[in-house]
Amino acid sequence: MSTSRDQYAIANTAPEEAGPDDLELRGRPAGLAPPDELVRLHPDTPFLIAYSRISDDWRKHNKKKAATSAWSAGKGVANQHRRNGRNAARHGAVIVHRYTDNDLTASKRNVVRPDFQAMLRDLRRGQTPEGYPVHGIICVDQDRVQRTDRDWEDFVEAITLDPSRRFYTPSGPMDLTEESEIIKTGIMAVVNKAESMKKKRRIRDWHQDRILDGLPHSGPRPFGWNEDRTTLRRAESDFLAWAIDERIKGKAVQTLCDESKRRELTGTRRNDLVPQTLTQMMTAPRVCGYRANRGELVLDDDNEPIVGIWETVTTPEKWRAVCATFGAGSTYLARGSGTPRITGIPKTVKYLGSTLLRCQYRIEEEKDGAVTTRVCNEPMGGTKAASKRSPYVYTCSTCSRNAISGPMVDQQLQRLVLAKLKKAQATFIAVKVAWPDEEKLQQKADKLAGLEKQWQADEVPDAMFYRLAPPLERQIKKLRSERAKFELAAATQNEAPNDVAKKWLAGEYDLAQKRQVLFEIFAAVQVLPGQKGNKTPNPKRLIPVWK
């Protein structure tokens, strides 16, 4: 018995140097016998699932530094799995499935941990996707599973559905149905939460101290400066100063990028400079010595910008002048690190029903001794899932209490859309809508044509023509663009519902076009919470709200 158990322990032990892909550390360990055979060979052995997580894997983001290190990306979670394997063998248990969340914090509310959610699902159903029974879970510490009260409650609820299951740490197995263990782990949960808050505060204070002292940003060196981020790298800084001067004079950013190629200059990551990147470089406050933080200039007690200790590329006057040559959404203070985007470009959406679905989970809140209930009603977004039947699910990241099968939802949305289009076809009448500014456009075009005719006949001098013509040309161009957008929208609205349905079924619509149809038909689609233990997708959980 002990020899076989040692063999399985070896199969569950991570190698000394793990590969760079942490995906290799997910799923059934290599060399493990099939479920029926393993149960027959070890009828009295606990079968455990192992969880490993690291909040910040710097090796995953800094490949250059990782190349010179003995550790590679994913090595941290590999070490945790190796310790899990040894601890499982010490307790006479066998690991039958691994769950790994690499480079994912557990202390932020908006971070989804896919393998943690998959682990909870498998705990609730009592077996792994391969069919191995689950007698408990093992990890290197309680805080790997939990850093918030919500996570710990979900975990305890899932593991205690079977009272015989245990939670293993290096200290030994814990019975989370026992009152003493609940109290002990609850205290640890509070300690972990406080430690997480303390760590965040220390990091925030460290950054604030650097800002007030005028020290440069941490991280990779900025273009134009050496590795110390204080002294100038002449070839780059001279180009940046020249680019700022030429941009103020009216040169196109692409022309400046072409000059950087002629000078054989690249960015700090060895890529060619492109207009967006160079715009960020020229409009960053650091070029004139100012310190910025999260999209705002940092001011001192006298309401003056804090000046850093690094060498400068240009003057504050020139920095303000070059910023004025760009739109508000293009400058560093609008698009720099940590700042919100104001360009109007939406975040890329990968799933059909994202943000259309609305969570209907009822949240209980206590205030002044009274318990009230409210509907969450937050948008639900798609996320990948470790399931062949539902490779992705729609979840509510606000309450984290409501999830539904993605493929089933998309299929049901398509059925509802096609049924609605079929019904709308019976009463459809195309309406011709005229663009309201057509007369204004014609007047501007006639005025420009008349001016050009007078200029051709030498009735208008060159200076007057070149002063009056450009504004008219810009106005005409803008109006024509508005007309084109109006006509496109009108054509879309006047398209017969049958034609829309045919294009949908024929695959002529991409994801963005399908979502546009959805949002024209639905005001929202409400998603009712599912029943615990019921894994069958239920379309009746969807309640459409028609426009």
Coordinates of C-alpha atoms in Angstrom, one line a residue:
M1 CA 0.0 0.0 0.0
S2 CA 2.7 2.5 1.0
T3 CA 4.8 1.8 -2.2
S4 CA 1.8 2.5 -4.5
R5 CA 0.9 5.6 -2.4
D6 CA 4.5 6.9 -2.8
Q7 CA 4.3 6.4 -6.6
Y8 CA 1.1 8.5 -6.7
A9 CA 2.7 11.1 -4.5
I10 CA 5.6 11.3 -7.0
A11 CA 3.1 11.8 -9.8
N12 CA 1.5 14.6 -7.9
T13 CA 4.8 16.4 -7.1
A14 CA 5.8 19.3 -9.4
P15 CA 9.2 19.2 -11.0
E16 CA 12.0 21.3 -9.5
E17 CA 12.0 23.6 -12.6
A18 CA 8.5 24.1 -13.9
G19 CA 7.9 25.0 -17.5
P20 CA 7.0 28.6 -18.4
D21 CA 3.3 27.7 -19.0
D22 CA 1.3 27.4 -15.9
L23 CA -1.5 25.7 -17.9
E24 CA 0.6 22.6 -17.5
L25 CA -0.2 22.6 -13.8
R26 CA -3.9 22.3 -14.3
G27 CA -6.1 19.3 -14.5
R28 CA -5.3 15.6 -13.7
P29 CA -1.7 14.9 -12.7
A30 CA 0.2 12.8 -15.2
G31 CA 0.4 9.1 -14.6
L32 CA -2.7 8.9 -12.4
A33 CA -4.9 5.8 -12.8
P34 CA -8.5 6.1 -14.1
P35 CA -11.1 6.9 -11.4
D36 CA -12.5 3.3 -11.0
E37 CA -9.1 1.7 -10.9
L38 CA -7.8 4.3 -8.4
V39 CA -10.8 3.8 -6.1
R40 CA -10.3 0.0 -6.3
L41 CA -6.6 0.2 -5.5
H42 CA -7.0 2.7 -2.6
P43 CA -10.5 2.3 -1.1
D44 CA -9.5 4.0 2.2
T45 CA -7.3 6.8 0.7
P46 CA -8.6 10.5 0.7
F47 CA -8.7 11.9 -2.9
L48 CA -7.9 15.6 -2.8
I49 CA -8.0 18.5 -5.2
A50 CA -5.2 21.0 -5.0
Y51 CA -5.4 24.8 -5.4
S52 CA -2.5 27.1 -6.1
R53 CA -2.5 30.9 -6.6
I54 CA 0.0 33.8 -6.9
S55 CA -1.2 37.4 -7.0
D56 CA 1.6 39.0 -9.0
D57 CA 4.0 36.9 -11.2
W58 CA 6.6 39.4 -12.3
R59 CA 8.3 36.8 -14.4
K60 CA 5.2 36.6 -16.6
H61 CA 5.5 40.3 -17.5
N62 CA 9.3 40.8 -17.5
K63 CA 10.6 38.2 -19.8
K64 CA 14.0 39.9 -20.1
K65 CA 14.5 39.8 -16.3
A66 CA 13.1 36.3 -16.0
A67 CA 15.6 35.1 -18.6
T68 CA 18.4 35.9 -16.3
S69 CA 16.7 34.4 -13.2
A70 CA 16.7 30.9 -12.0
W71 CA 12.9 31.0 -11.9
S72 CA 10.6 31.2 -14.9
A73 CA 7.1 32.5 -15.2
G74 CA 4.7 30.1 -13.4
K75 CA 7.4 28.9 -11.1
G76 CA 5.7 30.2 -8.0
V77 CA 2.5 28.3 -8.5
A78 CA 4.6 25.2 -9.4
N79 CA 6.3 25.4 -6.1
Q80 CA 3.0 25.6 -4.3
H81 CA 1.8 22.5 -6.2
R82 CA 5.1 20.7 -5.3
R83 CA 4.5 21.4 -1.6
N84 CA 0.8 20.4 -2.0
G85 CA 2.0 17.0 -3.4
R86 CA 4.4 16.4 -0.5
N87 CA 1.9 17.4 2.1
A88 CA -0.7 15.2 0.6
A89 CA 1.7 12.2 0.7
R90 CA 2.5 13.0 4.3
H91 CA -1.2 12.8 5.2
G92 CA -1.7 9.6 3.2
A93 CA -3.8 11.3 0.5
V94 CA -3.7 11.5 -3.3
I95 CA -4.2 14.6 -5.4
V96 CA -6.6 13.9 -8.3
H97 CA -6.9 17.4 -9.9
R98 CA -5.0 20.7 -9.8
Y99 CA -6.5 24.2 -10.1
T100 CA -4.1 27.1 -10.8
D101 CA -4.7 30.8 -10.9
N102 CA -1.4 32.4 -11.8
D103 CA -0.9 36.2 -11.6
L104 CA -4.4 36.8 -10.2
T105 CA -5.0 38.7 -7.0
A106 CA -7.8 37.5 -4.6
S107 CA -8.2 40.8 -2.8
K108 CA -9.8 42.9 -5.6
R109 CA -13.6 42.6 -6.1
N110 CA -13.5 43.0 -9.9
V111 CA -10.9 40.2 -10.5
V112 CA -12.4 36.8 -11.6
R113 CA -10.4 33.7 -10.7
P114 CA -11.5 31.1 -13.3
D115 CA -9.9 28.1 -11.6
F116 CA -11.2 29.1 -8.2
Q117 CA -14.7 29.2 -9.6
A118 CA -14.2 25.9 -11.4
M119 CA -13.0 24.4 -8.1
L120 CA -16.1 25.6 -6.3
R121 CA -18.3 24.0 -9.0
D122 CA -16.5 20.7 -8.7
L123 CA -16.7 20.8 -4.9
R124 CA -20.5 21.3 -5.2
R125 CA -21.0 18.4 -7.5
G126 CA -18.5 16.2 -5.5
Q127 CA -16.2 15.1 -8.3
T128 CA -13.6 16.3 -10.8
P129 CA -14.4 16.7 -14.5
E130 CA -12.6 13.3 -15.0
G131 CA -14.9 11.6 -12.5
Y132 CA -12.6 11.3 -9.5
P133 CA -14.5 11.6 -6.1
V134 CA -13.5 14.6 -4.0
H135 CA -12.8 14.0 -0.3
G136 CA -11.2 17.4 0.4
I137 CA -9.0 20.2 -0.8
I138 CA -5.3 21.0 -0.1
C139 CA -3.4 24.2 -0.4
V140 CA -0.3 25.8 1.1
D141 CA -2.2 28.3 3.2
Q142 CA -5.8 29.5 3.8
D143 CA -5.1 32.8 2.2
R144 CA -4.4 31.1 -1.2
V145 CA -8.1 30.3 -1.3
Q146 CA -9.5 33.3 0.6
R147 CA -8.6 37.0 1.0
T148 CA -12.2 38.3 1.2
D149 CA -15.2 37.3 3.4
R150 CA -17.3 36.6 0.3
D151 CA -14.7 34.0 -1.1
W152 CA -14.4 32.2 2.2
E153 CA -18.2 31.9 2.6
D154 CA -18.6 30.5 -0.9
F155 CA -15.7 28.0 -0.3
V156 CA -17.0 26.8 3.1
E157 CA -20.5 26.4 1.7
A158 CA -19.2 24.3 -1.2
I159 CA -16.8 22.0 0.8
T160 CA -19.3 21.4 3.6
L161 CA -22.0 20.1 1.3
D162 CA -20.4 16.8 2.2
P163 CA -19.6 16.9 6.0
S164 CA -17.0 14.2 5.6
R165 CA -14.7 16.4 3.5
R166 CA -11.7 18.1 5.0
F167 CA -9.6 21.2 4.2
Y168 CA -5.9 20.4 4.3
T169 CA -3.0 22.8 4.9
P170 CA 0.5 22.0 6.1
S171 CA -0.9 22.1 9.7
G172 CA -3.2 19.2 8.9
P173 CA -6.8 18.5 7.9
M174 CA -9.6 20.8 9.2
D175 CA -13.3 19.9 9.6
L176 CA -15.1 23.1 8.6
T177 CA -18.4 21.8 10.0
E178 CA -16.9 22.1 13.5
E179 CA -17.6 25.3 15.5
S180 CA -14.0 25.6 16.7
E181 CA -12.6 25.4 13.2
I182 CA -15.1 27.9 11.9
I183 CA -14.1 30.3 14.6
K184 CA -10.4 29.8 14.0
T185 CA -10.6 30.1 10.2
G186 CA -12.9 33.1 10.6
I187 CA -10.3 34.9 12.7
M188 CA -7.7 34.0 10.1
A189 CA -10.0 35.5 7.4
V190 CA -10.2 38.8 9.3
V191 CA -6.4 38.8 9.8
N192 CA -5.8 38.1 6.1
K193 CA -8.2 40.9 5.1
A194 CA -6.4 43.3 7.4
E195 CA -3.0 42.2 6.1
S196 CA -4.2 42.8 2.5
M197 CA -5.4 46.3 3.4
K198 CA -2.2 47.1 5.2
K199 CA -0.1 45.9 2.2
K200 CA -2.2 48.2 -0.1
R201 CA -1.7 51.1 2.2
R202 CA 2.1 50.6 2.4
I203 CA 2.3 50.5 -1.4
R204 CA 0.2 53.6 -1.8
D205 CA 2.2 55.4 0.8
W206 CA 5.5 54.4 -0.9
H207 CA 4.3 55.8 -4.2
Q208 CA 3.0 59.0 -2.6
D209 CA 6.4 59.5 -0.8
R210 CA 8.2 59.1 -4.2
I211 CA 5.9 61.6 -5.8
L212 CA 6.3 64.3 -3.0
D213 CA 10.1 63.8 -3.2
G214 CA 10.1 64.4 -6.9
L215 CA 11.5 60.9 -7.7
P216 CA 10.8 59.3 -11.1
H217 CA 8.3 56.5 -11.7
S218 CA 9.3 53.0 -10.9
G219 CA 9.4 50.4 -13.6
P220 CA 11.0 50.3 -17.1
R221 CA 13.0 53.3 -18.2
P222 CA 11.1 55.9 -20.2
F223 CA 12.2 56.8 -23.7
G224 CA 14.8 59.6 -23.6
W225 CA 16.3 58.6 -20.2
N226 CA 18.9 56.1 -19.0
E227 CA 18.2 53.2 -16.8
D228 CA 18.4 55.4 -13.7
R229 CA 15.4 57.3 -15.2
T230 CA 17.2 60.5 -14.1
T231 CA 19.9 61.3 -16.7
L232 CA 19.2 61.8 -20.4
R233 CA 20.1 59.4 -23.1
R234 CA 21.2 61.9 -25.7
A235 CA 20.2 60.3 -29.0
E236 CA 16.7 59.7 -27.7
S237 CA 16.3 62.9 -25.8
D238 CA 17.6 65.0 -28.7
F239 CA 15.1 63.4 -31.0
L240 CA 12.2 63.9 -28.5
A241 CA 13.1 67.6 -28.1
W242 CA 13.3 68.0 -31.9
A243 CA 9.9 66.2 -32.3
I244 CA 8.2 68.5 -29.8
D245 CA 9.5 71.6 -31.6
E246 CA 8.5 70.3 -35.0
R247 CA 5.1 69.2 -33.8
I248 CA 4.4 72.7 -32.4
K249 CA 5.3 74.0 -35.9
G250 CA 2.7 71.7 -37.4
K251 CA 4.4 68.6 -38.5
A252 CA 2.4 65.4 -38.6
V253 CA 3.2 62.8 -36.0
Q254 CA 3.7 60.1 -38.7
T255 CA 6.4 62.3 -40.2
L256 CA 8.1 62.5 -36.8
C257 CA 7.9 58.7 -36.6
D258 CA 9.5 58.3 -40.0
E259 CA 12.4 60.5 -38.8
S260 CA 12.9 58.2 -35.8
K261 CA 13.3 55.3 -38.2
R262 CA 15.8 57.3 -40.2
R263 CA 17.8 57.9 -37.0
E264 CA 17.4 54.1 -36.2
L265 CA 15.7 54.8 -32.9
T266 CA 13.2 52.4 -31.3
G267 CA 11.1 52.4 -28.2
T268 CA 12.4 51.0 -24.9
R269 CA 10.9 47.6 -25.8
R270 CA 12.7 47.6 -29.2
N271 CA 9.6 48.3 -31.3
D272 CA 9.4 51.1 -33.9
L273 CA 7.8 54.3 -32.7
V274 CA 4.2 54.7 -33.9
P275 CA 2.1 57.9 -33.7
Q276 CA 0.1 56.9 -30.6
T277 CA 3.3 56.0 -28.7
L278 CA 5.2 59.1 -29.8
T279 CA 2.2 61.3 -28.8
Q280 CA 2.3 59.8 -25.3
M281 CA 6.0 60.5 -25.1
M282 CA 5.8 64.1 -26.3
T283 CA 2.8 65.0 -24.0
A284 CA 4.1 63.2 -20.9
P285 CA 4.7 65.9 -18.1
R286 CA 8.1 64.3 -17.3
V287 CA 9.6 65.9 -20.5
C288 CA 9.5 69.3 -18.8
G289 CA 10.2 67.9 -15.3
Y290 CA 6.6 67.8 -13.9
R291 CA 5.4 64.8 -11.9
A292 CA 2.0 63.2 -12.7
N293 CA 0.0 60.5 -11.0
R294 CA -3.1 58.7 -12.4
G295 CA -3.8 61.3 -15.1
E296 CA -3.3 64.5 -13.0
L297 CA -0.4 66.8 -12.4
V298 CA 0.8 66.5 -8.8
L299 CA 0.7 69.9 -7.1
D300 CA 2.4 71.2 -4.0
D301 CA 0.9 73.2 -1.1
D302 CA 1.1 76.4 -3.2
N303 CA -0.9 74.7 -6.0
E304 CA 2.2 74.6 -8.2
P305 CA 3.4 71.5 -10.1
I306 CA 5.9 69.3 -8.3
V307 CA 9.2 69.3 -10.2
G308 CA 11.2 66.1 -10.4
I309 CA 14.9 65.5 -9.9
W310 CA 15.5 64.2 -13.4
E311 CA 17.0 66.1 -16.3
T312 CA 14.4 67.6 -18.7
V313 CA 13.9 67.4 -22.4
T314 CA 12.0 70.7 -23.0
T315 CA 10.4 73.6 -21.1
P316 CA 6.9 73.7 -19.5
E317 CA 5.8 76.3 -22.1
K318 CA 6.7 74.0 -25.0
W319 CA 5.1 71.0 -23.2
R320 CA 1.8 73.0 -22.9
A321 CA 2.1 74.1 -26.5
V322 CA 2.7 70.6 -27.9
C323 CA -0.3 69.2 -25.8
A324 CA -2.5 71.9 -27.3
T325 CA -1.8 70.4 -30.8
F326 CA -3.6 67.2 -29.9
G327 CA -7.2 66.3 -29.0
A328 CA -8.1 65.9 -25.3
G329 CA -8.3 62.1 -25.6
S330 CA -4.8 61.7 -27.1
T331 CA -2.5 63.3 -24.5
Y332 CA -0.6 61.5 -21.8
L333 CA -2.8 63.0 -19.0
A334 CA -5.8 61.6 -20.7
R335 CA -4.4 58.2 -21.7
G336 CA -1.4 57.6 -19.5
S337 CA -0.9 54.7 -17.1
G338 CA -3.8 54.3 -14.6
T339 CA -6.0 57.0 -16.1
P340 CA -9.5 56.4 -17.5
R341 CA -10.0 56.4 -21.3
I342 CA -12.0 59.4 -22.6
T343 CA -11.7 58.7 -26.3
G344 CA -15.1 57.0 -26.5
I345 CA -13.6 53.8 -27.7
P346 CA -15.4 51.0 -26.0
K347 CA -13.7 48.0 -24.4
T348 CA -13.5 45.0 -26.7
V349 CA -16.4 42.6 -26.1
K350 CA -15.9 38.9 -26.8
Y351 CA -19.3 37.5 -25.9
L352 CA -22.7 38.1 -27.5
G353 CA -24.7 38.9 -24.3
S354 CA -22.2 40.9 -22.3
T355 CA -23.7 43.9 -20.6
L356 CA -27.1 43.2 -22.1
L357 CA -27.8 40.6 -19.3
R358 CA -28.8 42.0 -15.9
C359 CA -28.2 40.1 -12.6
Q360 CA -31.5 39.5 -10.6
Y361 CA -29.8 38.1 -7.5
R362 CA -31.5 39.5 -4.3
I363 CA -29.0 40.9 -1.9
E364 CA -29.8 41.2 1.8
E365 CA -28.4 44.4 3.5
E366 CA -28.6 45.3 7.1
K367 CA -28.9 49.0 8.1
D368 CA -29.8 50.4 11.5
G369 CA -30.8 46.9 12.7
A370 CA -33.3 46.4 9.8
V371 CA -32.6 43.9 7.0
T372 CA -33.7 45.0 3.5
T373 CA -33.5 43.2 0.2
R374 CA -32.6 44.7 -3.1
V375 CA -32.0 43.3 -6.6
C376 CA -28.4 43.4 -7.8
N377 CA -29.3 44.5 -11.4
E378 CA -25.7 44.9 -12.4
P379 CA -24.5 44.0 -16.0
M380 CA -23.2 40.5 -16.5
G381 CA -20.1 39.8 -18.6
G382 CA -18.7 36.7 -20.2
T383 CA -15.7 34.8 -18.9
K384 CA -14.0 31.5 -19.8
A385 CA -14.9 28.3 -17.9
A386 CA -13.3 24.9 -17.6
S387 CA -16.3 23.0 -19.0
K388 CA -16.8 21.3 -22.3
R389 CA -20.5 21.9 -22.2
S390 CA -20.1 25.5 -21.2
P391 CA -16.7 26.8 -22.3
Y392 CA -17.7 30.2 -21.1
V393 CA -20.3 31.6 -18.7
Y394 CA -21.9 34.9 -18.0
T395 CA -21.3 36.0 -14.4
C396 CA -22.0 39.1 -12.2
S397 CA -18.7 40.5 -11.0
T398 CA -20.5 42.7 -8.5
C399 CA -22.2 40.2 -6.3
S400 CA -20.4 37.1 -7.6
R401 CA -23.6 35.1 -6.8
N402 CA -25.1 34.6 -10.3
A403 CA -23.7 32.7 -13.3
I404 CA -25.3 31.1 -16.3
S405 CA -24.2 28.9 -19.2
G406 CA -22.9 31.1 -22.0
P407 CA -23.7 28.9 -25.0
M408 CA -27.3 28.3 -23.7
V409 CA -27.8 32.1 -23.3
D410 CA -26.5 32.9 -26.8
Q411 CA -28.7 30.2 -28.3
Q412 CA -31.7 31.5 -26.5
L413 CA -31.0 35.1 -27.4
Q414 CA -30.8 34.1 -31.1
R415 CA -34.2 32.3 -30.8
L416 CA -35.8 35.3 -29.2
V417 CA -34.3 37.7 -31.8
L418 CA -35.5 35.5 -34.8
A419 CA -38.9 35.2 -33.3
K420 CA -39.2 38.9 -32.8
L421 CA -38.0 39.6 -36.3
K422 CA -40.5 37.2 -37.8
K423 CA -43.3 38.9 -35.8
A424 CA -42.1 42.4 -36.8
Q425 CA -42.1 41.5 -40.5
A426 CA -45.9 41.2 -40.6
T427 CA -46.3 44.9 -39.8
F428 CA -43.1 46.3 -41.3
I429 CA -43.4 49.4 -43.5
A430 CA -40.3 51.1 -44.8
V431 CA -40.2 54.8 -43.9
K432 CA -38.1 57.2 -46.0
V433 CA -36.4 59.7 -43.7
A434 CA -34.6 62.7 -45.2
W435 CA -31.4 64.1 -43.7
P436 CA -32.4 67.4 -42.1
D437 CA -29.2 69.3 -43.1
E438 CA -29.3 68.6 -46.8
E439 CA -30.2 72.2 -47.7
K440 CA -27.4 73.5 -45.5
L441 CA -24.9 71.2 -47.2
Q442 CA -26.1 72.4 -50.6
Q443 CA -25.7 76.0 -49.6
K444 CA -22.1 75.5 -48.5
A445 CA -21.2 73.6 -51.6
D446 CA -22.8 76.3 -53.9
K447 CA -21.0 79.0 -51.9
L448 CA -17.6 77.2 -52.4
A449 CA -18.3 76.6 -56.1
G450 CA -19.2 80.3 -56.6
L451 CA -16.1 81.4 -54.8
E452 CA -13.9 79.1 -56.9
K453 CA -15.6 80.4 -60.0
Q454 CA -14.9 84.0 -59.1
W455 CA -11.2 83.1 -58.3
Q456 CA -10.9 81.3 -61.7
A457 CA -12.2 84.5 -63.3
D458 CA -9.7 86.6 -61.3
E459 CA -12.5 88.4 -59.6
V460 CA -11.2 87.3 -56.1
P461 CA -7.5 87.7 -55.2
D462 CA -5.5 84.7 -54.2
A463 CA -5.1 85.8 -50.6
M464 CA -8.9 86.1 -50.1
F465 CA -9.6 82.8 -51.8
Y466 CA -7.1 80.8 -49.7
R467 CA -8.5 82.5 -46.6
L468 CA -12.2 81.8 -47.3
A469 CA -12.0 78.4 -49.0
P470 CA -10.5 76.2 -46.3
P471 CA -13.2 76.8 -43.7
L472 CA -15.9 76.1 -46.2
E473 CA -14.1 72.9 -47.3
R474 CA -13.9 71.7 -43.7
Q475 CA -17.6 72.5 -43.1
I476 CA -18.6 70.6 -46.2
K477 CA -16.4 67.6 -45.3
K478 CA -18.0 67.5 -41.8
L479 CA -21.5 67.7 -43.2
R480 CA -20.9 65.0 -45.8
S481 CA -19.6 62.7 -43.1
E482 CA -22.7 63.4 -40.9
R483 CA -24.9 62.7 -43.9
A484 CA -23.2 59.4 -44.6
K485 CA -23.6 58.3 -41.0
F486 CA -27.3 59.3 -41.0
E487 CA -27.9 57.4 -44.2
L488 CA -26.2 54.3 -42.9
A489 CA -28.3 54.4 -39.7
A490 CA -31.5 55.1 -41.7
A491 CA -30.7 52.2 -44.1
T492 CA -30.2 49.9 -41.1
Q493 CA -33.5 50.9 -39.5
N494 CA -35.3 50.5 -42.7
E495 CA -34.0 47.1 -43.4
A496 CA -36.7 44.5 -43.6
P497 CA -36.8 42.2 -40.5
N498 CA -36.7 39.1 -42.8
D499 CA -33.5 40.4 -44.3
V500 CA -31.9 40.9 -40.9
A501 CA -32.9 37.4 -39.9
K502 CA -31.4 35.9 -43.1
K503 CA -28.1 37.8 -42.7
W504 CA -27.9 36.7 -39.0
L505 CA -28.4 33.0 -39.9
A506 CA -26.1 33.2 -43.0
G507 CA -23.2 34.4 -40.8
E508 CA -23.0 37.8 -42.6
Y509 CA -23.1 39.7 -39.2
D510 CA -20.1 39.8 -37.1
L511 CA -20.3 40.0 -33.3
A512 CA -20.6 43.8 -33.2
Q513 CA -23.4 43.8 -35.7
K514 CA -25.3 41.1 -33.9
R515 CA -25.0 43.0 -30.6
Q516 CA -26.3 46.1 -32.4
V517 CA -29.4 44.1 -33.4
L518 CA -29.8 42.9 -29.8
F519 CA -29.6 46.3 -28.3
E520 CA -32.2 47.6 -30.8
I521 CA -34.6 44.9 -29.8
F522 CA -34.0 44.4 -26.1
A523 CA -33.8 47.0 -23.4
A524 CA -32.2 44.3 -21.2
V525 CA -32.4 40.6 -20.5
Q526 CA -32.8 39.8 -16.8
V527 CA -31.1 36.6 -15.4
L528 CA -32.7 34.9 -12.4
P529 CA -30.4 33.1 -10.0
G530 CA -30.1 29.4 -10.5
Q531 CA -30.9 26.6 -8.1
K532 CA -28.1 25.1 -6.1
G533 CA -27.0 21.7 -7.3
N534 CA -28.9 22.0 -10.6
K535 CA -26.3 21.9 -13.4
T536 CA -28.8 21.7 -16.3
P537 CA -28.9 25.0 -18.2
N538 CA -32.4 26.5 -17.8
P539 CA -33.6 29.0 -20.4
K540 CA -36.5 30.0 -18.2
R541 CA -34.0 32.0 -16.1
L542 CA -33.9 34.5 -18.9
I543 CA -36.6 37.3 -18.9
P544 CA -36.4 39.5 -21.9
V545 CA -37.3 43.2 -21.5
W546 CA -38.3 44.4 -25.0
K547 CA -37.9 47.9 -26.3

